[in-house]
Amino acid sequence: MQRTADSKTSLRIAIQKSGRLTDKTIDLLKGIGLRFDDYKRNLLVKCRNFDVELLLIRDDDIPEYVQDGVCDLGFVGANETQEKGADVTVLRGLDYGVCRLSLAVPKDGNIQSVEDFEGKSIATSYPNITQNFFKERNINADTVTISGAVEIAPRLEVADAICDLVSTGNTLKANGLQELKSILESETQLIRTNKKLSPGKKQLIDKFLQRMDGHQQAERSRYIMMNAPEEAVPRIKEIIPSLKSPTVMPLADNGMVAIHTVIPIDEFWIVMEKLKTEGATGIVILPIESMIL
Ligand code: PRT
Ligand code: ZN
């Protein structure tokens, strides 16, 4: 086991204790090789093999904890950071917890456009973002702050409309509401405090980011191996959008070579079809653990 530094030099990272972001964030941290135990029962968990400790808290509290320097980094939805107006730096956008903050109205009601909100009331857990949206458009609309079950507010006549997070849209539908306008696109972000950090912590953040980027890049890539006629190599090189030039090795069969390279997962099927037309055979695709570019 590696020696860990004292808490003054450990990076403290805030993550959601229990909710939609928790499992994906924990998976990401494990994916970059961090090992820690019992994160479900403790609020502060020390990592066994990296100078990191995790603070497990409600997602609403993460932006301010990072802003105030209680934590150096945090994984949290852009919706929370914007609502709190937190003074932090966004280091990375991550492709989970993706949703939008949308204005929604009762179906067949009298609000059909943003302008129709004049003089109306909106139930929301995001009063700051909602108010700013209408202020910028010189529309007078009241917000009623509600912390949960916002979608029921129009039926209870607590408000005329709502502004809430939407992912599939099923909750809106189930409550007789229709989405009128998305006012914020959100995803999970890695945020960093703007408080002054020691050189040691800066180095740890760089190391952490390097691991994260390698992991993300690896998740988006696949290692590909195939056999192909040697004379097709120049054309295959053009088909494969590899990071660097592919490895080409001669095979015992005369005129045949083995080619190894990395391809972006998005281009996988297109590349595959083209390779087959060039005579590639025995194509093997493997997942990649991490990549350092
Ligand atoms: O206890 P704690 O305060 O930590 O958790 P929480 O209950 O406030 O948050 P949680 O775990 O529900 O969500 C955490 C984060 O996930 C949010 O801040 C967003 O960044 C992100 N996220 C992504 C979502 C959704 N998608 C989402 N669909 N958060 C909430 N919802 C809710 C929405 O409020 C509505 O009630 O899901 C419902 C709508 O979903 P659809 O699929 O029916 O449209
Ligand atoms: Zn919350």
mmCIF file of C-alpha atoms and ligand atoms in Angstrom:
data_model
loop_
_atom_site.group_PDB
_atom_site.id
_atom_site.type_symbol
_atom_site.label_atom_id
_atom_site.label_comp_id
_atom_site.label_asym_id
_atom_site.label_seq_id
_atom_site.Cartn_x
_atom_site.Cartn_y
_atom_site.Cartn_z
ATOM 1 C CA MET A 1 0.000 0.000 0.000
ATOM 2 C CA GLN A 2 1.267 3.478 -0.848
ATOM 3 C CA ARG A 3 1.786 6.057 1.863
ATOM 4 C CA THR A 4 -0.986 8.675 1.952
ATOM 5 C CA ALA A 5 -0.329 12.297 2.833
ATOM 6 C CA ASP A 6 -1.958 13.985 5.825
ATOM 7 C CA SER A 7 -5.307 15.686 5.384
ATOM 8 C CA LYS A 8 -3.634 19.031 4.669
ATOM 9 C CA THR A 9 -2.329 17.739 1.385
ATOM 10 C CA SER A 10 -5.063 15.244 0.543
ATOM 11 C CA LEU A 11 -7.468 16.334 -2.142
ATOM 12 C CA ARG A 12 -10.975 16.519 -0.780
ATOM 13 C CA ILE A 13 -13.658 15.694 -3.312
ATOM 14 C CA ALA A 14 -17.373 16.225 -2.730
ATOM 15 C CA ILE A 15 -19.763 13.711 -4.254
ATOM 16 C CA GLN A 16 -23.489 13.092 -3.859
ATOM 17 C CA LYS A 17 -24.126 10.770 -0.917
ATOM 18 C CA SER A 18 -27.177 9.046 -2.263
ATOM 19 C CA GLY A 19 -28.980 9.868 -5.465
ATOM 20 C CA ARG A 20 -28.908 9.783 -9.220
ATOM 21 C CA LEU A 21 -25.233 10.780 -9.519
ATOM 22 C CA THR A 22 -23.779 8.569 -6.802
ATOM 23 C CA ASP A 23 -23.259 5.239 -8.598
ATOM 24 C CA LYS A 24 -21.896 6.767 -11.795
ATOM 25 C CA THR A 25 -19.471 8.980 -9.855
ATOM 26 C CA ILE A 26 -18.266 6.073 -7.719
ATOM 27 C CA ASP A 27 -17.849 3.950 -10.883
ATOM 28 C CA LEU A 28 -15.793 6.707 -12.477
ATOM 29 C CA LEU A 29 -13.549 7.024 -9.393
ATOM 30 C CA LYS A 30 -13.080 3.259 -9.252
ATOM 31 C CA GLY A 31 -12.443 3.268 -13.002
ATOM 32 C CA ILE A 32 -9.455 5.571 -12.519
ATOM 33 C CA GLY A 33 -8.016 3.191 -9.959
ATOM 34 C CA LEU A 34 -9.100 4.817 -6.680
ATOM 35 C CA ARG A 35 -9.772 2.349 -3.889
ATOM 36 C CA PHE A 36 -11.819 3.203 -0.773
ATOM 37 C CA ASP A 37 -14.114 1.287 1.528
ATOM 38 C CA ASP A 38 -17.454 1.792 3.148
ATOM 39 C CA TYR A 39 -18.501 4.920 1.328
ATOM 40 C CA LYS A 40 -22.143 4.085 2.062
ATOM 41 C CA ARG A 41 -21.824 4.365 5.818
ATOM 42 C CA ASN A 42 -19.316 7.191 6.278
ATOM 43 C CA LEU A 43 -19.468 10.871 5.392
ATOM 44 C CA LEU A 44 -15.723 11.223 4.941
ATOM 45 C CA VAL A 45 -13.884 8.344 3.280
ATOM 46 C CA LYS A 46 -10.155 8.134 2.772
ATOM 47 C CA CYS A 47 -8.837 6.642 -0.415
ATOM 48 C CA ARG A 48 -6.364 3.784 0.143
ATOM 49 C CA ASN A 49 -4.066 4.340 -2.814
ATOM 50 C CA PHE A 50 -4.307 8.049 -3.782
ATOM 51 C CA ASP A 51 -4.129 11.216 -1.676
ATOM 52 C CA VAL A 52 -7.862 11.757 -1.891
ATOM 53 C CA GLU A 53 -10.709 11.807 0.566
ATOM 54 C CA LEU A 54 -14.348 11.804 -0.434
ATOM 55 C CA LEU A 55 -16.971 13.896 1.319
ATOM 56 C CA LEU A 56 -20.421 12.414 0.776
ATOM 57 C CA ILE A 57 -23.138 15.068 1.018
ATOM 58 C CA ARG A 58 -26.400 16.237 -0.592
ATOM 59 C CA ASP A 59 -25.901 17.478 -4.115
ATOM 60 C CA ASP A 60 -27.399 20.888 -3.232
ATOM 61 C CA ASP A 61 -24.505 21.519 -0.831
ATOM 62 C CA ILE A 62 -21.676 20.586 -3.212
ATOM 63 C CA PRO A 63 -21.269 23.903 -5.135
ATOM 64 C CA GLU A 64 -20.937 25.944 -1.934
ATOM 65 C CA TYR A 65 -18.594 23.479 -0.244
ATOM 66 C CA VAL A 66 -16.315 23.718 -3.273
ATOM 67 C CA GLN A 67 -16.695 27.500 -3.547
ATOM 68 C CA ASP A 68 -15.726 27.917 0.110
ATOM 69 C CA GLY A 69 -12.727 25.614 -0.232
ATOM 70 C CA VAL A 70 -14.102 23.020 2.217
ATOM 71 C CA CYS A 71 -13.635 20.680 -0.726
ATOM 72 C CA ASP A 72 -11.131 21.145 -3.554
ATOM 73 C CA LEU A 73 -13.185 19.360 -6.200
ATOM 74 C CA GLY A 74 -16.794 18.283 -6.591
ATOM 75 C CA PHE A 75 -18.910 16.190 -8.924
ATOM 76 C CA VAL A 76 -22.286 17.869 -9.341
ATOM 77 C CA GLY A 77 -24.950 18.785 -11.898
ATOM 78 C CA ALA A 78 -24.552 22.101 -13.711
ATOM 79 C CA ASN A 79 -28.124 22.846 -12.588
ATOM 80 C CA GLU A 80 -27.016 22.983 -8.924
ATOM 81 C CA THR A 81 -23.891 25.047 -9.558
ATOM 82 C CA GLN A 82 -25.825 27.601 -11.619
ATOM 83 C CA GLU A 83 -28.693 27.830 -9.161
ATOM 84 C CA LYS A 84 -26.279 28.526 -6.304
ATOM 85 C CA GLY A 85 -24.323 30.994 -8.443
ATOM 86 C CA ALA A 86 -21.201 29.346 -7.047
ATOM 87 C CA ASP A 87 -17.817 30.908 -7.753
ATOM 88 C CA VAL A 88 -16.027 27.768 -8.980
ATOM 89 C CA THR A 89 -14.203 26.609 -12.105
ATOM 90 C CA VAL A 90 -15.731 23.908 -14.277
ATOM 91 C CA LEU A 91 -12.889 21.501 -15.132
ATOM 92 C CA ARG A 92 -14.765 18.873 -17.112
ATOM 93 C CA GLY A 93 -18.248 18.127 -18.404
ATOM 94 C CA LEU A 94 -19.227 14.477 -17.956
ATOM 95 C CA ASP A 95 -21.753 12.536 -19.909
ATOM 96 C CA TYR A 96 -24.034 11.382 -17.098
ATOM 97 C CA GLY A 97 -26.839 13.033 -15.126
ATOM 98 C CA VAL A 98 -27.805 14.653 -18.403
ATOM 99 C CA CYS A 99 -31.089 16.556 -18.161
ATOM 100 C CA ARG A 100 -32.670 19.932 -18.882
ATOM 101 C CA LEU A 101 -34.430 22.482 -16.733
ATOM 102 C CA SER A 102 -37.693 23.200 -18.510
ATOM 103 C CA LEU A 103 -40.779 25.327 -18.234
ATOM 104 C CA ALA A 104 -43.853 23.118 -18.346
ATOM 105 C CA VAL A 105 -47.521 24.039 -18.399
ATOM 106 C CA PRO A 106 -50.868 22.240 -18.073
ATOM 107 C CA LYS A 107 -51.908 20.721 -21.413
ATOM 108 C CA ASP A 108 -54.478 22.824 -23.244
ATOM 109 C CA GLY A 109 -54.092 25.637 -20.701
ATOM 110 C CA ASN A 110 -53.775 29.338 -21.510
ATOM 111 C CA ILE A 111 -49.966 29.461 -21.453
ATOM 112 C CA GLN A 112 -48.683 28.653 -24.942
ATOM 113 C CA SER A 113 -45.534 30.772 -25.198
ATOM 114 C CA VAL A 114 -42.888 32.343 -22.968
ATOM 115 C CA GLU A 115 -44.640 35.731 -23.290
ATOM 116 C CA ASP A 116 -47.831 34.205 -21.837
ATOM 117 C CA PHE A 117 -46.008 33.843 -18.492
ATOM 118 C CA GLU A 118 -46.586 37.560 -17.774
ATOM 119 C CA GLY A 119 -48.376 37.765 -14.404
ATOM 120 C CA LYS A 120 -48.275 33.987 -13.905
ATOM 121 C CA SER A 121 -46.758 31.934 -11.078
ATOM 122 C CA ILE A 122 -44.218 29.121 -11.475
ATOM 123 C CA ALA A 123 -43.435 26.411 -8.954
ATOM 124 C CA THR A 124 -39.771 25.402 -8.967
ATOM 125 C CA SER A 125 -36.794 24.215 -6.947
ATOM 126 C CA TYR A 126 -34.655 26.526 -9.106
ATOM 127 C CA PRO A 127 -35.971 30.030 -8.290
ATOM 128 C CA ASN A 128 -32.755 31.865 -9.211
ATOM 129 C CA ILE A 129 -32.329 30.370 -12.678
ATOM 130 C CA THR A 130 -36.065 30.765 -13.356
ATOM 131 C CA GLN A 131 -36.210 34.384 -12.197
ATOM 132 C CA ASN A 132 -33.123 35.299 -14.218
ATOM 133 C CA PHE A 133 -34.655 33.775 -17.325
ATOM 134 C CA PHE A 134 -37.767 35.967 -17.077
ATOM 135 C CA LYS A 135 -35.882 39.059 -15.901
ATOM 136 C CA GLU A 136 -33.691 38.925 -19.023
ATOM 137 C CA ARG A 137 -36.868 38.948 -21.107
ATOM 138 C CA ASN A 138 -38.639 41.662 -19.094
ATOM 139 C CA ILE A 139 -41.465 39.325 -18.192
ATOM 140 C CA ASN A 140 -43.018 39.581 -14.737
ATOM 141 C CA ALA A 141 -43.571 36.083 -13.418
ATOM 142 C CA ASP A 142 -43.602 34.966 -9.780
ATOM 143 C CA THR A 143 -41.748 31.927 -8.541
ATOM 144 C CA VAL A 144 -42.998 29.682 -5.764
ATOM 145 C CA THR A 145 -40.102 27.704 -4.307
ATOM 146 C CA ILE A 146 -40.903 24.046 -3.702
ATOM 147 C CA SER A 147 -38.286 21.440 -2.835
ATOM 148 C CA GLY A 148 -39.960 18.295 -4.195
ATOM 149 C CA ALA A 149 -42.913 16.969 -6.227
ATOM 150 C CA VAL A 150 -42.972 20.204 -8.203
ATOM 151 C CA GLU A 151 -45.013 18.616 -10.990
ATOM 152 C CA ILE A 152 -48.108 18.425 -8.815
ATOM 153 C CA ALA A 153 -48.221 22.190 -8.081
ATOM 154 C CA PRO A 154 -50.537 23.243 -10.973
ATOM 155 C CA ARG A 155 -53.100 20.580 -10.043
ATOM 156 C CA LEU A 156 -53.062 21.807 -6.453
ATOM 157 C CA GLU A 157 -53.434 25.364 -7.803
ATOM 158 C CA VAL A 158 -50.236 26.344 -5.991
ATOM 159 C CA ALA A 159 -48.895 27.748 -9.277
ATOM 160 C CA ASP A 160 -49.904 28.144 -12.933
ATOM 161 C CA ALA A 161 -46.856 26.333 -14.310
ATOM 162 C CA ILE A 162 -43.620 24.665 -13.247
ATOM 163 C CA CYS A 163 -39.925 24.842 -13.998
ATOM 164 C CA ASP A 164 -38.306 21.475 -13.273
ATOM 165 C CA LEU A 165 -35.668 19.021 -14.405
ATOM 166 C CA VAL A 166 -36.687 16.722 -17.234
ATOM 167 C CA SER A 167 -34.909 13.706 -18.684
ATOM 168 C CA THR A 168 -37.375 11.329 -20.359
ATOM 169 C CA GLY A 169 -40.404 13.644 -20.000
ATOM 170 C CA ASN A 170 -42.485 10.818 -18.480
ATOM 171 C CA THR A 171 -43.104 12.629 -15.195
ATOM 172 C CA LEU A 172 -44.500 15.654 -17.019
ATOM 173 C CA LYS A 173 -46.768 13.478 -19.153
ATOM 174 C CA ALA A 174 -48.013 11.517 -16.156
ATOM 175 C CA ASN A 175 -49.037 14.793 -14.553
ATOM 176 C CA GLY A 176 -50.848 16.270 -17.533
ATOM 177 C CA LEU A 177 -48.100 18.775 -18.271
ATOM 178 C CA GLN A 178 -46.348 19.670 -21.497
ATOM 179 C CA GLU A 179 -42.802 20.917 -21.885
ATOM 180 C CA LEU A 180 -42.822 24.428 -23.296
ATOM 181 C CA LYS A 181 -39.187 25.509 -23.225
ATOM 182 C CA SER A 182 -35.863 24.229 -21.962
ATOM 183 C CA ILE A 183 -34.050 27.050 -20.142
ATOM 184 C CA LEU A 184 -30.887 25.150 -19.139
ATOM 185 C CA GLU A 185 -29.121 22.077 -20.516
ATOM 186 C CA SER A 186 -27.366 20.261 -17.693
ATOM 187 C CA GLU A 187 -24.851 17.464 -17.164
ATOM 188 C CA THR A 188 -22.629 16.360 -14.325
ATOM 189 C CA GLN A 189 -19.517 18.493 -14.046
ATOM 190 C CA LEU A 190 -16.226 18.238 -12.218
ATOM 191 C CA ILE A 191 -15.807 21.602 -10.483
ATOM 192 C CA ARG A 192 -12.765 23.052 -8.714
ATOM 193 C CA THR A 193 -12.519 25.622 -5.977
ATOM 194 C CA ASN A 194 -11.219 29.070 -6.896
ATOM 195 C CA LYS A 195 -9.548 29.353 -3.466
ATOM 196 C CA LYS A 196 -5.767 29.312 -3.525
ATOM 197 C CA LEU A 197 -4.363 25.803 -3.588
ATOM 198 C CA SER A 198 -0.934 24.604 -2.465
ATOM 199 C CA PRO A 199 1.479 23.421 -5.191
ATOM 200 C CA GLY A 200 1.052 19.884 -3.821
ATOM 201 C CA LYS A 201 -2.710 19.999 -4.298
ATOM 202 C CA LYS A 202 -2.370 21.488 -7.771
ATOM 203 C CA GLN A 203 -0.131 18.582 -8.696
ATOM 204 C CA LEU A 204 -2.632 16.115 -7.294
ATOM 205 C CA ILE A 205 -5.417 17.726 -9.340
ATOM 206 C CA ASP A 206 -3.299 17.460 -12.501
ATOM 207 C CA LYS A 207 -2.659 13.794 -11.747
ATOM 208 C CA PHE A 208 -6.343 13.212 -11.053
ATOM 209 C CA LEU A 209 -7.348 14.918 -14.322
ATOM 210 C CA GLN A 210 -4.799 12.952 -16.313
ATOM 211 C CA ARG A 211 -6.251 9.714 -14.996
ATOM 212 C CA MET A 212 -9.798 10.903 -15.643
ATOM 213 C CA ASP A 213 -9.050 11.992 -19.192
ATOM 214 C CA GLY A 214 -7.263 8.695 -19.907
ATOM 215 C CA HIS A 215 -10.230 6.778 -18.584
ATOM 216 C CA GLN A 216 -12.788 8.838 -20.541
ATOM 217 C CA GLN A 217 -10.756 8.534 -23.728
ATOM 218 C CA ALA A 218 -10.435 4.769 -23.205
ATOM 219 C CA GLU A 219 -14.179 4.425 -22.697
ATOM 220 C CA ARG A 220 -14.746 6.117 -26.029
ATOM 221 C CA SER A 221 -12.198 3.911 -27.841
ATOM 222 C CA ARG A 222 -11.636 0.280 -28.758
ATOM 223 C CA TYR A 223 -8.471 -1.644 -29.565
ATOM 224 C CA ILE A 224 -8.840 -3.348 -32.929
ATOM 225 C CA MET A 225 -6.778 -6.230 -34.351
ATOM 226 C CA MET A 226 -7.156 -7.792 -37.795
ATOM 227 C CA ASN A 227 -5.373 -9.649 -40.572
ATOM 228 C CA ALA A 228 -5.269 -8.112 -44.033
ATOM 229 C CA PRO A 229 -3.513 -8.398 -47.396
ATOM 230 C CA GLU A 230 -0.277 -6.391 -47.310
ATOM 231 C CA GLU A 231 -1.180 -4.559 -50.509
ATOM 232 C CA ALA A 232 -4.354 -3.203 -48.784
ATOM 233 C CA VAL A 233 -2.372 -1.509 -45.958
ATOM 234 C CA PRO A 234 -2.228 1.982 -47.539
ATOM 235 C CA ARG A 235 -6.012 1.970 -48.076
ATOM 236 C CA ILE A 236 -6.673 0.551 -44.573
ATOM 237 C CA LYS A 237 -4.519 3.300 -43.066
ATOM 238 C CA GLU A 238 -6.854 5.812 -44.670
ATOM 239 C CA ILE A 239 -9.948 4.083 -43.326
ATOM 240 C CA ILE A 240 -8.713 3.868 -39.731
ATOM 241 C CA PRO A 241 -8.798 7.243 -38.023
ATOM 242 C CA SER A 242 -6.198 6.006 -35.524
ATOM 243 C CA LEU A 243 -4.509 8.191 -32.976
ATOM 244 C CA LYS A 244 -1.065 7.367 -34.268
ATOM 245 C CA SER A 245 0.038 5.178 -37.127
ATOM 246 C CA PRO A 246 -1.211 1.592 -36.738
ATOM 247 C CA THR A 247 1.112 -1.277 -35.841
ATOM 248 C CA VAL A 248 1.630 -3.486 -38.925
ATOM 249 C CA MET A 249 3.280 -6.902 -38.465
ATOM 250 C CA PRO A 250 4.087 -9.535 -41.105
ATOM 251 C CA LEU A 251 2.321 -12.914 -40.791
ATOM 252 C CA ALA A 252 3.640 -16.365 -41.707
ATOM 253 C CA ASP A 253 1.214 -16.368 -44.668
ATOM 254 C CA ASN A 254 2.924 -14.661 -47.550
ATOM 255 C CA GLY A 255 1.488 -11.268 -48.419
ATOM 256 C CA MET A 256 -0.607 -11.065 -45.228
ATOM 257 C CA VAL A 257 -0.083 -8.730 -42.243
ATOM 258 C CA ALA A 258 -1.605 -8.221 -38.798
ATOM 259 C CA ILE A 259 -2.754 -4.682 -38.021
ATOM 260 C CA HIS A 260 -3.330 -3.351 -34.495
ATOM 261 C CA THR A 261 -4.741 0.086 -33.730
ATOM 262 C CA VAL A 262 -7.232 2.142 -31.723
ATOM 263 C CA ILE A 263 -10.507 3.490 -33.096
ATOM 264 C CA PRO A 264 -13.153 5.818 -31.652
ATOM 265 C CA ILE A 265 -16.229 3.785 -30.701
ATOM 266 C CA ASP A 266 -18.544 6.130 -32.645
ATOM 267 C CA GLU A 267 -16.873 5.145 -35.903
ATOM 268 C CA PHE A 268 -16.757 1.456 -35.092
ATOM 269 C CA TRP A 269 -19.417 0.105 -37.509
ATOM 270 C CA ILE A 270 -18.505 2.353 -40.421
ATOM 271 C CA VAL A 271 -14.819 1.445 -40.079
ATOM 272 C CA MET A 272 -15.679 -2.228 -39.726
ATOM 273 C CA GLU A 273 -17.703 -2.360 -42.963
ATOM 274 C CA LYS A 274 -14.992 -0.570 -44.923
ATOM 275 C CA LEU A 275 -12.273 -2.887 -43.547
ATOM 276 C CA LYS A 276 -14.157 -5.976 -44.688
ATOM 277 C CA THR A 277 -14.442 -4.626 -48.212
ATOM 278 C CA GLU A 278 -10.624 -4.217 -48.181
ATOM 279 C CA GLY A 279 -10.219 -7.930 -47.366
ATOM 280 C CA ALA A 280 -9.621 -7.680 -43.603
ATOM 281 C CA THR A 281 -10.387 -10.911 -41.712
ATOM 282 C CA GLY A 282 -10.265 -12.158 -38.120
ATOM 283 C CA ILE A 283 -11.189 -8.731 -36.800
ATOM 284 C CA VAL A 284 -11.011 -8.640 -32.983
ATOM 285 C CA ILE A 285 -12.225 -5.691 -30.893
ATOM 286 C CA LEU A 286 -11.125 -5.210 -27.281
ATOM 287 C CA PRO A 287 -12.091 -2.696 -24.587
ATOM 288 C CA ILE A 288 -9.300 -0.458 -23.273
ATOM 289 C CA GLU A 289 -8.696 0.129 -19.554
ATOM 290 C CA SER A 290 -7.003 3.531 -19.850
ATOM 291 C CA MET A 291 -5.038 5.624 -22.346
ATOM 292 C CA ILE A 292 -2.264 8.119 -21.749
ATOM 293 C CA LEU A 293 -1.829 10.281 -24.819
HETATM 294 O O1 PRT B 1 -30.657 14.095 -1.696
HETATM 295 P P1 PRT B 1 -30.028 14.976 -2.701
HETATM 296 O O2 PRT B 1 -30.348 16.437 -2.501
HETATM 297 O O3 PRT B 1 -28.544 14.726 -2.820
HETATM 298 O O4 PRT B 1 -30.613 14.515 -4.115
HETATM 299 P P2 PRT B 1 -31.786 15.132 -5.011
HETATM 300 O O5 PRT B 1 -33.021 14.360 -4.704
HETATM 301 O O6 PRT B 1 -31.829 16.614 -4.905
HETATM 302 O O7 PRT B 1 -31.249 14.853 -6.465
HETATM 303 P P3 PRT B 1 -31.369 13.566 -7.422
HETATM 304 O O8 PRT B 1 -30.547 12.449 -6.878
HETATM 305 O O9 PRT B 1 -32.785 13.282 -7.785
HETATM 306 O O10 PRT B 1 -30.672 14.188 -8.728
HETATM 307 C C1 PRT B 1 -29.327 14.555 -8.709
HETATM 308 C C2 PRT B 1 -28.975 15.228 -10.010
HETATM 309 O O11 PRT B 1 -29.265 14.350 -11.105
HETATM 310 C C3 PRT B 1 -29.763 16.484 -10.357
HETATM 311 O O12 PRT B 1 -29.318 17.634 -9.677
HETATM 312 C C4 PRT B 1 -29.500 16.587 -11.853
HETATM 313 O O13 PRT B 1 -28.244 17.187 -12.088
HETATM 314 C C5 PRT B 1 -29.441 15.112 -12.287
HETATM 315 N N1 PRT B 1 -30.670 14.642 -12.958
HETATM 316 C C6 PRT B 1 -30.683 14.080 -14.204
HETATM 317 C C7 PRT B 1 -31.929 14.672 -12.513
HETATM 318 C C8 PRT B 1 -32.729 14.111 -13.519
HETATM 319 N N2 PRT B 1 -31.930 13.744 -14.550
HETATM 320 C C9 PRT B 1 -34.154 13.989 -13.305
HETATM 321 N N3 PRT B 1 -34.858 13.504 -14.196
HETATM 322 N N4 PRT B 1 -32.482 15.094 -11.344
HETATM 323 C C10 PRT B 1 -33.799 14.967 -11.161
HETATM 324 N N5 PRT B 1 -34.651 14.443 -12.076
HETATM 325 C C11 PRT B 1 -36.103 14.332 -11.672
HETATM 326 C C12 PRT B 1 -36.897 15.607 -11.974
HETATM 327 O O14 PRT B 1 -36.770 16.513 -10.907
HETATM 328 C C13 PRT B 1 -38.317 15.047 -12.104
HETATM 329 O O15 PRT B 1 -38.897 14.846 -10.841
HETATM 330 O O16 PRT B 1 -36.759 13.294 -12.373
HETATM 331 C C14 PRT B 1 -38.075 13.688 -12.724
HETATM 332 C C15 PRT B 1 -38.213 13.812 -14.223
HETATM 333 O O17 PRT B 1 -37.648 12.711 -14.872
HETATM 334 P P4 PRT B 1 -38.267 12.212 -16.249
HETATM 335 O O18 PRT B 1 -37.345 11.130 -16.700
HETATM 336 O O19 PRT B 1 -39.658 11.672 -15.929
HETATM 337 O O20 PRT B 1 -38.321 13.358 -17.198
HETATM 338 ZN ZN ZN B 2 -30.584 17.792 -4.021
#
